[in-house]
Amino acid sequence: MLRRLLRLPRLFSWRGCAMSLEGADSALSERYQKLVEESGAHLSPEDARHTFLVIHPKIRWGENSASKTTSAELQLAEAIRLLAEAIRLVKTLPGFSVANSVIVGTDYNTKKKRIWGAGRLDALVEVKNRHHISAVMVNVDMLSPLQQSELHNVFGCPIYDRYNIVLLIFKHYARTKEAKLQIELAELPYIRHRMKYLDYHEENPSVLNVKLGVVKSNTGADKYELLRLHEQSLRKKLRTAVDSKSEDLEKRAPRGTVLKPTLVSVIGYTNAGKTTLIKKLTGSSSLHGEDRLFATLDTSLHSAILPSRRRVTFADTIGFISQLPVQLFASFSATLSHVVHSNVLVHIHDVSHPDVLAQRENHS
């Protein structure tokens, strides 16, 4: 079955040969790339340039509203905080700027196909036209393909959500093998979701903020099986990369220590100062702190020796934000495995940040 899906030549034997497995992985990766290019169900290029209108939908009442437990003032403060965070996310990408932002109330939830009623949408379109805006970000974790399509029809421009923006940030700044593998893994739910939508709707893929293309060479069953196989391959490669990094750290460990290393994982909100702290403690030349969101995209390990001669390994971890989609977090579970096995967790907060209390609550 696998050979048929990958269309492998008979040169590749499946009898336990390591070279065969590497060839299979390579063939699988090539077919996967061909599939997403033909289907159009992958993210638009991160080098696009847009001027954004950022909209935060504030749920006014209903079971998903905070009105029963939170005062109106606190609800507004939280909405302002989330809107500011969304603006900062958009601005993290080169070529993306924000011309205007607004908080717009909606009733009950954000699952309706257009989220807002006709009157509010008309007002938002006026704002979009007045400021010559070329893209809209709706500050929810993930829009459905139907919502993206409906809102595209309303605004006449690309529609983004938090998942889309964060993935583009990750793709733009990823440098290490582990980071790139994790990002490709995180992109799979997005691809799968939109492929299914395009299977049943006569829709231009660009409306879903993906590249143009039509699936030509894969039947429905084959392409979803290919996605499943590619996901398995990515998880295996990621696990191997993480294990290799841990083994390499052990080999390079300083001599003269009397006890096994203590693993100290430094966690916290993105851009809280985790990398800067570890660099100060270890003097690691490989660490370079940056003042931007998601400067760290995978876990890196750095050794230091305490005055007691105990060897300590500090784990610099990826930071997260509020309202991060579960699928995105799950894709980074492999490199976060160090946190699970830590002896000590150090939770960093940037007390100079105006929203430090909200960040502490969201990250606890």
Short mmCIF file of C-alpha atoms in Angstrom, two decimals:
data_model
loop_
_atom_site.label_atom_id
_atom_site.label_comp_id
_atom_site.label_asym_id
_atom_site.label_seq_id
_atom_site.Cartn_x
_atom_site.Cartn_y
_atom_site.Cartn_z
CA MET A 1 0.00 0.00 0.00
CA LEU A 2 2.73 2.44 0.99
CA ARG A 3 4.78 1.61 -2.11
CA ARG A 4 1.75 2.21 -4.32
CA LEU A 5 1.06 5.56 -2.66
CA LEU A 6 4.63 6.70 -3.00
CA ARG A 7 5.10 5.14 -6.44
CA LEU A 8 8.56 3.98 -5.44
CA PRO A 9 10.81 2.29 -7.98
CA ARG A 10 11.78 -1.30 -7.26
CA LEU A 11 15.28 -0.12 -6.48
CA PHE A 12 13.99 0.62 -2.96
CA SER A 13 13.67 -2.52 -0.87
CA TRP A 14 11.47 -2.58 2.23
CA ARG A 15 13.49 -5.26 4.04
CA GLY A 16 14.94 -3.21 6.83
CA CYS A 17 17.61 -1.40 4.87
CA ALA A 18 18.32 2.04 6.34
CA MET A 19 18.98 3.45 2.88
CA SER A 20 15.57 2.20 1.77
CA LEU A 21 13.84 3.99 4.64
CA GLU A 22 15.65 7.22 3.87
CA GLY A 23 14.61 6.90 0.24
CA ALA A 24 11.01 6.26 1.27
CA ASP A 25 11.00 9.35 3.47
CA SER A 26 12.42 11.40 0.62
CA ALA A 27 9.82 10.09 -1.83
CA LEU A 28 7.04 10.71 0.68
CA SER A 29 8.22 14.27 1.24
CA GLU A 30 8.39 14.93 -2.49
CA ARG A 31 4.87 13.61 -3.07
CA TYR A 32 3.56 15.63 -0.14
CA GLN A 33 5.08 18.84 -1.50
CA LYS A 34 3.61 18.10 -4.91
CA LEU A 35 0.21 17.48 -3.36
CA VAL A 36 0.04 20.77 -1.46
CA GLU A 37 1.34 22.70 -4.46
CA GLU A 38 -1.34 21.20 -6.70
CA SER A 39 -4.14 21.50 -4.16
CA GLY A 40 -3.37 25.07 -3.18
CA ALA A 41 -4.13 24.14 0.42
CA HIS A 42 -1.03 25.65 1.96
CA LEU A 43 -0.23 29.01 3.46
CA SER A 44 0.31 32.00 1.25
CA PRO A 45 3.95 33.07 0.99
CA GLU A 46 5.19 34.81 4.10
CA ASP A 47 6.83 37.53 1.99
CA ALA A 48 3.43 39.02 1.09
CA ARG A 49 2.87 42.67 1.97
CA HIS A 50 -0.38 43.88 3.51
CA THR A 51 -1.93 46.79 5.37
CA PHE A 52 -4.28 45.35 7.99
CA LEU A 53 -7.51 46.08 9.73
CA VAL A 54 -7.39 44.08 12.98
CA ILE A 55 -10.80 43.23 14.44
CA HIS A 56 -11.31 41.76 17.90
CA PRO A 57 -14.77 40.19 18.35
CA LYS A 58 -15.97 40.77 21.91
CA ILE A 59 -18.72 38.37 22.96
CA ARG A 60 -21.32 40.50 24.70
CA TRP A 61 -23.59 37.86 26.20
CA GLY A 62 -24.40 34.18 26.13
CA GLU A 63 -22.69 31.16 27.67
CA ASN A 64 -19.35 32.09 26.08
CA SER A 65 -19.46 35.60 27.47
CA ALA A 66 -17.62 36.67 30.60
CA SER A 67 -20.46 39.01 31.58
CA LYS A 68 -21.73 36.72 34.35
CA THR A 69 -18.42 36.59 36.21
CA THR A 70 -16.57 39.73 35.12
CA SER A 71 -17.44 43.41 35.31
CA ALA A 72 -17.88 45.44 32.13
CA GLU A 73 -14.67 47.35 32.88
CA LEU A 74 -12.61 44.16 33.19
CA GLN A 75 -14.18 42.72 30.04
CA LEU A 76 -13.21 45.82 28.10
CA ALA A 77 -9.69 45.78 29.54
CA GLU A 78 -9.25 42.15 28.47
CA ALA A 79 -10.54 42.92 24.97
CA ILE A 80 -8.10 45.84 24.68
CA ARG A 81 -5.24 43.58 25.82
CA LEU A 82 -6.08 40.88 23.29
CA LEU A 83 -6.43 43.44 20.51
CA ALA A 84 -3.03 44.94 21.35
CA GLU A 85 -1.49 41.47 21.29
CA ALA A 86 -3.04 40.77 17.88
CA ILE A 87 -1.65 44.03 16.51
CA ARG A 88 1.80 43.11 17.78
CA LEU A 89 1.53 39.67 16.16
CA VAL A 90 0.73 41.20 12.78
CA LYS A 91 3.57 43.71 13.06
CA THR A 92 6.06 40.93 13.84
CA LEU A 93 6.02 39.94 10.16
CA PRO A 94 8.05 42.11 7.77
CA GLY A 95 5.79 43.66 5.18
CA PHE A 96 2.73 43.55 7.44
CA SER A 97 1.46 46.79 8.97
CA VAL A 98 -1.70 47.81 10.82
CA ALA A 99 -3.68 50.81 9.59
CA ASN A 100 -6.59 50.49 12.00
CA SER A 101 -7.95 48.26 14.74
CA VAL A 102 -11.31 47.95 16.41
CA ILE A 103 -13.23 45.97 19.03
CA VAL A 104 -16.65 44.89 17.74
CA GLY A 105 -19.28 43.21 19.89
CA THR A 106 -20.95 39.99 18.81
CA ASP A 107 -23.62 37.87 20.44
CA TYR A 108 -23.21 34.42 22.00
CA ASN A 109 -20.10 33.17 20.14
CA THR A 110 -17.80 33.66 17.15
CA LYS A 111 -18.94 30.52 15.29
CA LYS A 112 -21.54 32.16 13.04
CA LYS A 113 -20.45 32.07 9.43
CA ARG A 114 -20.02 35.86 9.24
CA ILE A 115 -19.55 36.41 13.00
CA TRP A 116 -21.34 39.79 12.87
CA GLY A 117 -24.65 41.02 11.50
CA ALA A 118 -25.06 43.01 8.30
CA GLY A 119 -25.03 46.43 9.99
CA ARG A 120 -21.74 45.90 11.80
CA LEU A 121 -20.16 44.36 8.71
CA ASP A 122 -21.18 47.36 6.59
CA ALA A 123 -19.53 49.68 9.12
CA LEU A 124 -16.35 47.58 9.09
CA VAL A 125 -16.23 47.60 5.29
CA GLU A 126 -16.43 51.41 5.40
CA VAL A 127 -13.44 51.47 7.77
CA LYS A 128 -11.56 49.11 5.47
CA ASN A 129 -12.21 51.25 2.40
CA ARG A 130 -11.46 54.53 4.16
CA HIS A 131 -8.00 53.39 5.27
CA HIS A 132 -7.04 51.60 2.02
CA ILE A 133 -6.69 48.30 3.83
CA SER A 134 -5.56 45.22 1.89
CA ALA A 135 -6.12 42.46 4.50
CA VAL A 136 -8.22 41.79 7.59
CA MET A 137 -7.22 39.88 10.71
CA VAL A 138 -10.06 38.54 12.85
CA ASN A 139 -8.65 37.97 16.32
CA VAL A 140 -9.94 34.44 16.97
CA ASP A 141 -7.84 31.30 17.33
CA MET A 142 -8.93 29.74 14.02
CA LEU A 143 -11.62 30.62 11.50
CA SER A 144 -13.38 27.83 9.65
CA PRO A 145 -12.93 27.73 5.85
CA LEU A 146 -16.60 28.71 5.53
CA GLN A 147 -16.08 31.78 7.73
CA GLN A 148 -12.96 32.71 5.80
CA SER A 149 -14.87 32.42 2.53
CA GLU A 150 -17.88 34.41 3.75
CA LEU A 151 -15.76 37.20 5.22
CA HIS A 152 -13.65 37.35 2.07
CA ASN A 153 -16.85 37.92 0.11
CA VAL A 154 -17.79 40.73 2.49
CA PHE A 155 -14.44 42.54 2.64
CA GLY A 156 -13.03 41.60 -0.76
CA CYS A 157 -9.54 40.92 0.62
CA PRO A 158 -7.54 38.16 2.38
CA ILE A 159 -8.82 37.15 5.81
CA TYR A 160 -6.40 36.00 8.53
CA ASP A 161 -6.81 34.56 12.03
CA ARG A 162 -4.37 34.03 14.92
CA TYR A 163 -3.39 30.55 13.75
CA ASN A 164 -2.57 31.83 10.28
CA ILE A 165 -0.54 34.80 11.53
CA VAL A 166 1.40 32.80 14.13
CA LEU A 167 2.24 30.09 11.58
CA LEU A 168 3.52 32.71 9.15
CA ILE A 169 5.71 34.16 11.92
CA PHE A 170 7.07 30.71 12.70
CA LYS A 171 7.76 29.96 9.03
CA HIS A 172 9.51 33.27 8.49
CA TYR A 173 11.83 33.05 11.49
CA ALA A 174 12.48 29.29 11.76
CA ARG A 175 16.18 28.46 11.43
CA THR A 176 16.81 25.07 13.05
CA LYS A 177 15.81 21.65 11.76
CA GLU A 178 13.58 21.02 14.78
CA ALA A 179 11.75 24.32 14.37
CA LYS A 180 11.07 23.70 10.69
CA LEU A 181 9.79 20.18 11.38
CA GLN A 182 7.47 21.45 14.11
CA ILE A 183 6.10 24.19 11.90
CA GLU A 184 5.43 21.76 9.06
CA LEU A 185 3.63 19.54 11.56
CA ALA A 186 1.60 22.49 12.84
CA GLU A 187 0.59 23.38 9.28
CA LEU A 188 -0.94 19.96 8.57
CA PRO A 189 -4.31 20.55 10.33
CA TYR A 190 -4.67 23.80 8.39
CA ILE A 191 -3.92 22.02 5.11
CA ARG A 192 -6.19 19.06 5.86
CA HIS A 193 -9.10 21.28 6.91
CA ARG A 194 -8.94 23.36 3.75
CA MET A 195 -8.47 20.38 1.47
CA LYS A 196 -11.69 18.89 2.80
CA TYR A 197 -13.52 22.17 2.27
CA LEU A 198 -12.22 22.51 -1.29
CA ASP A 199 -13.32 18.94 -2.03
CA TYR A 200 -16.96 19.92 -1.53
CA HIS A 201 -17.07 23.58 -2.50
CA GLU A 202 -16.37 25.25 -5.82
CA GLU A 203 -14.12 27.83 -4.23
CA ASN A 204 -11.04 29.67 -5.39
CA PRO A 205 -8.29 28.59 -2.94
CA SER A 206 -7.00 32.17 -2.75
CA VAL A 207 -10.20 33.07 -0.90
CA LEU A 208 -8.96 30.81 1.91
CA ASN A 209 -5.68 32.70 1.93
CA VAL A 210 -3.85 29.88 0.16
CA LYS A 211 -2.20 29.60 -3.23
CA LEU A 212 -4.05 28.77 -6.42
CA GLY A 213 -4.18 25.24 -7.74
CA VAL A 214 -6.40 22.25 -8.35
CA VAL A 215 -5.85 18.68 -7.20
CA LYS A 216 -5.19 16.70 -10.36
CA SER A 217 -3.07 13.67 -9.64
CA ASN A 218 -4.48 12.33 -6.37
CA THR A 219 -7.78 10.72 -5.52
CA GLY A 220 -9.40 11.82 -2.29
CA ALA A 221 -8.43 8.65 -0.43
CA ASP A 222 -4.84 8.80 -1.61
CA LYS A 223 -4.22 12.40 -0.66
CA TYR A 224 -5.53 12.04 2.89
CA GLU A 225 -3.53 8.86 3.34
CA LEU A 226 -0.51 10.77 2.09
CA LEU A 227 -1.13 13.47 4.69
CA ARG A 228 -1.34 10.82 7.40
CA LEU A 229 1.90 9.17 6.28
CA HIS A 230 3.64 12.51 6.05
CA GLU A 231 2.54 13.37 9.58
CA GLN A 232 3.96 10.07 10.85
CA SER A 233 7.23 10.77 9.06
CA LEU A 234 7.47 14.28 10.51
CA ARG A 235 6.87 13.05 14.05
CA LYS A 236 9.56 10.40 13.66
CA LYS A 237 12.08 12.88 12.27
CA LEU A 238 11.30 15.35 15.03
CA ARG A 239 11.71 12.74 17.75
CA THR A 240 15.05 11.70 16.25
CA ALA A 241 16.23 15.31 16.07
CA VAL A 242 15.27 15.99 19.69
CA ASP A 243 16.96 12.80 20.93
CA SER A 244 20.08 13.60 18.93
CA LYS A 245 20.28 17.06 20.49
CA SER A 246 20.03 15.60 24.00
CA GLU A 247 22.73 13.02 23.29
CA ASP A 248 25.00 15.68 21.82
CA LEU A 249 24.62 17.79 24.94
CA GLU A 250 25.67 14.86 27.12
CA LYS A 251 28.78 14.29 25.01
CA ARG A 252 29.77 17.95 25.29
CA ALA A 253 29.11 18.14 29.04
CA PRO A 254 31.89 19.74 31.09
CA ARG A 255 34.13 17.39 33.04
CA GLY A 256 34.77 17.52 36.76
CA THR A 257 31.17 17.53 37.97
CA VAL A 258 30.24 15.24 40.83
CA LEU A 259 26.51 14.79 40.28
CA LYS A 260 24.18 14.16 37.39
CA PRO A 261 23.01 17.38 35.74
CA THR A 262 19.89 19.05 37.07
CA LEU A 263 17.51 20.02 34.27
CA VAL A 264 16.09 23.51 34.76
CA SER A 265 13.46 24.54 32.22
CA VAL A 266 12.86 28.26 31.84
CA ILE A 267 9.29 28.91 30.75
CA GLY A 268 7.10 31.95 30.27
CA TYR A 269 5.22 34.19 27.88
CA THR A 270 6.84 34.90 24.55
CA ASN A 271 9.38 37.75 24.72
CA ALA A 272 9.48 37.66 28.53
CA GLY A 273 13.29 37.44 28.62
CA LYS A 274 13.92 33.70 28.95
CA THR A 275 16.79 33.57 26.45
CA THR A 276 18.46 36.67 27.89
CA LEU A 277 18.38 35.19 31.40
CA ILE A 278 19.91 31.87 30.31
CA LYS A 279 22.63 33.65 28.34
CA LYS A 280 23.56 35.61 31.47
CA LEU A 281 23.65 32.44 33.57
CA THR A 282 25.57 30.24 31.13
CA GLY A 283 27.51 32.64 28.93
CA SER A 284 26.39 30.58 25.93
CA SER A 285 27.60 32.14 22.68
CA SER A 286 24.83 30.39 20.72
CA LEU A 287 22.07 32.38 22.43
CA HIS A 288 20.97 35.73 21.07
CA GLY A 289 17.97 37.38 22.68
CA GLU A 290 15.73 39.47 20.44
CA ASP A 291 12.98 41.92 21.33
CA ARG A 292 10.18 40.34 19.31
CA LEU A 293 7.51 37.70 19.66
CA PHE A 294 8.56 34.07 19.13
CA ALA A 295 12.28 34.74 18.86
CA THR A 296 12.76 31.19 20.23
CA LEU A 297 11.04 28.47 18.21
CA ASP A 298 12.50 25.30 19.69
CA THR A 299 14.03 24.09 22.93
CA SER A 300 17.78 24.52 23.27
CA LEU A 301 19.90 23.14 26.13
CA HIS A 302 22.80 24.99 27.77
CA SER A 303 25.13 23.77 30.52
CA ALA A 304 26.51 25.64 33.49
CA ILE A 305 28.35 24.66 36.68
CA LEU A 306 27.18 26.03 40.01
CA PRO A 307 29.64 26.98 42.79
CA SER A 308 28.74 23.65 44.42
CA ARG A 309 30.19 21.93 41.32
CA ARG A 310 26.74 20.65 40.41
CA ARG A 311 26.20 20.69 36.67
CA VAL A 312 22.95 22.34 35.63
CA THR A 313 21.36 22.19 32.20
CA PHE A 314 19.10 25.12 31.36
CA ALA A 315 16.38 24.51 28.76
CA ASP A 316 15.38 27.60 26.79
CA THR A 317 11.80 26.96 25.65
CA ILE A 318 9.44 28.48 23.13
CA GLY A 319 7.13 31.05 24.67
CA PHE A 320 3.43 31.10 24.00
CA ILE A 321 0.58 33.59 23.99
CA SER A 322 -3.03 33.59 25.09
CA GLN A 323 -5.70 32.00 22.89
CA LEU A 324 -3.17 29.79 21.13
CA PRO A 325 -4.92 27.05 19.14
CA VAL A 326 -4.53 23.60 20.70
CA GLN A 327 -3.30 22.12 17.41
CA LEU A 328 -0.44 24.60 17.30
CA PHE A 329 0.64 23.87 20.86
CA ALA A 330 0.45 20.11 20.29
CA SER A 331 2.85 20.33 17.35
CA PHE A 332 5.58 21.56 19.69
CA SER A 333 5.13 18.80 22.27
CA ALA A 334 8.28 16.94 21.18
CA THR A 335 10.69 19.75 21.99
CA LEU A 336 8.70 20.60 25.11
CA SER A 337 9.33 17.08 26.42
CA HIS A 338 12.32 18.49 28.30
CA VAL A 339 9.90 20.51 30.40
CA VAL A 340 8.01 17.38 31.47
CA HIS A 341 11.22 15.76 32.71
CA SER A 342 12.63 18.87 34.38
CA ASN A 343 13.87 18.87 37.95
CA VAL A 344 13.10 22.58 38.29
CA LEU A 345 10.77 24.95 36.43
CA VAL A 346 11.64 28.65 36.40
CA HIS A 347 8.66 30.74 35.31
CA ILE A 348 9.76 34.12 33.96
CA HIS A 349 7.52 37.20 34.01
CA ASP A 350 8.39 40.56 32.52
CA VAL A 351 7.21 42.83 35.34
CA SER A 352 7.71 45.89 33.13
CA HIS A 353 5.04 44.64 30.73
CA PRO A 354 1.70 46.45 31.21
CA ASP A 355 -0.19 43.14 31.00
CA VAL A 356 2.06 41.07 33.25
CA LEU A 357 -0.82 40.00 35.52
CA ALA A 358 -2.94 38.81 32.59
CA GLN A 359 0.06 37.00 31.11
CA ARG A 360 0.69 35.27 34.42
CA GLU A 361 -2.92 34.11 34.59
CA ASN A 362 -2.98 32.89 30.98
CA HIS A 363 0.33 31.04 31.31
CA SER A 364 -0.26 29.42 34.68
#
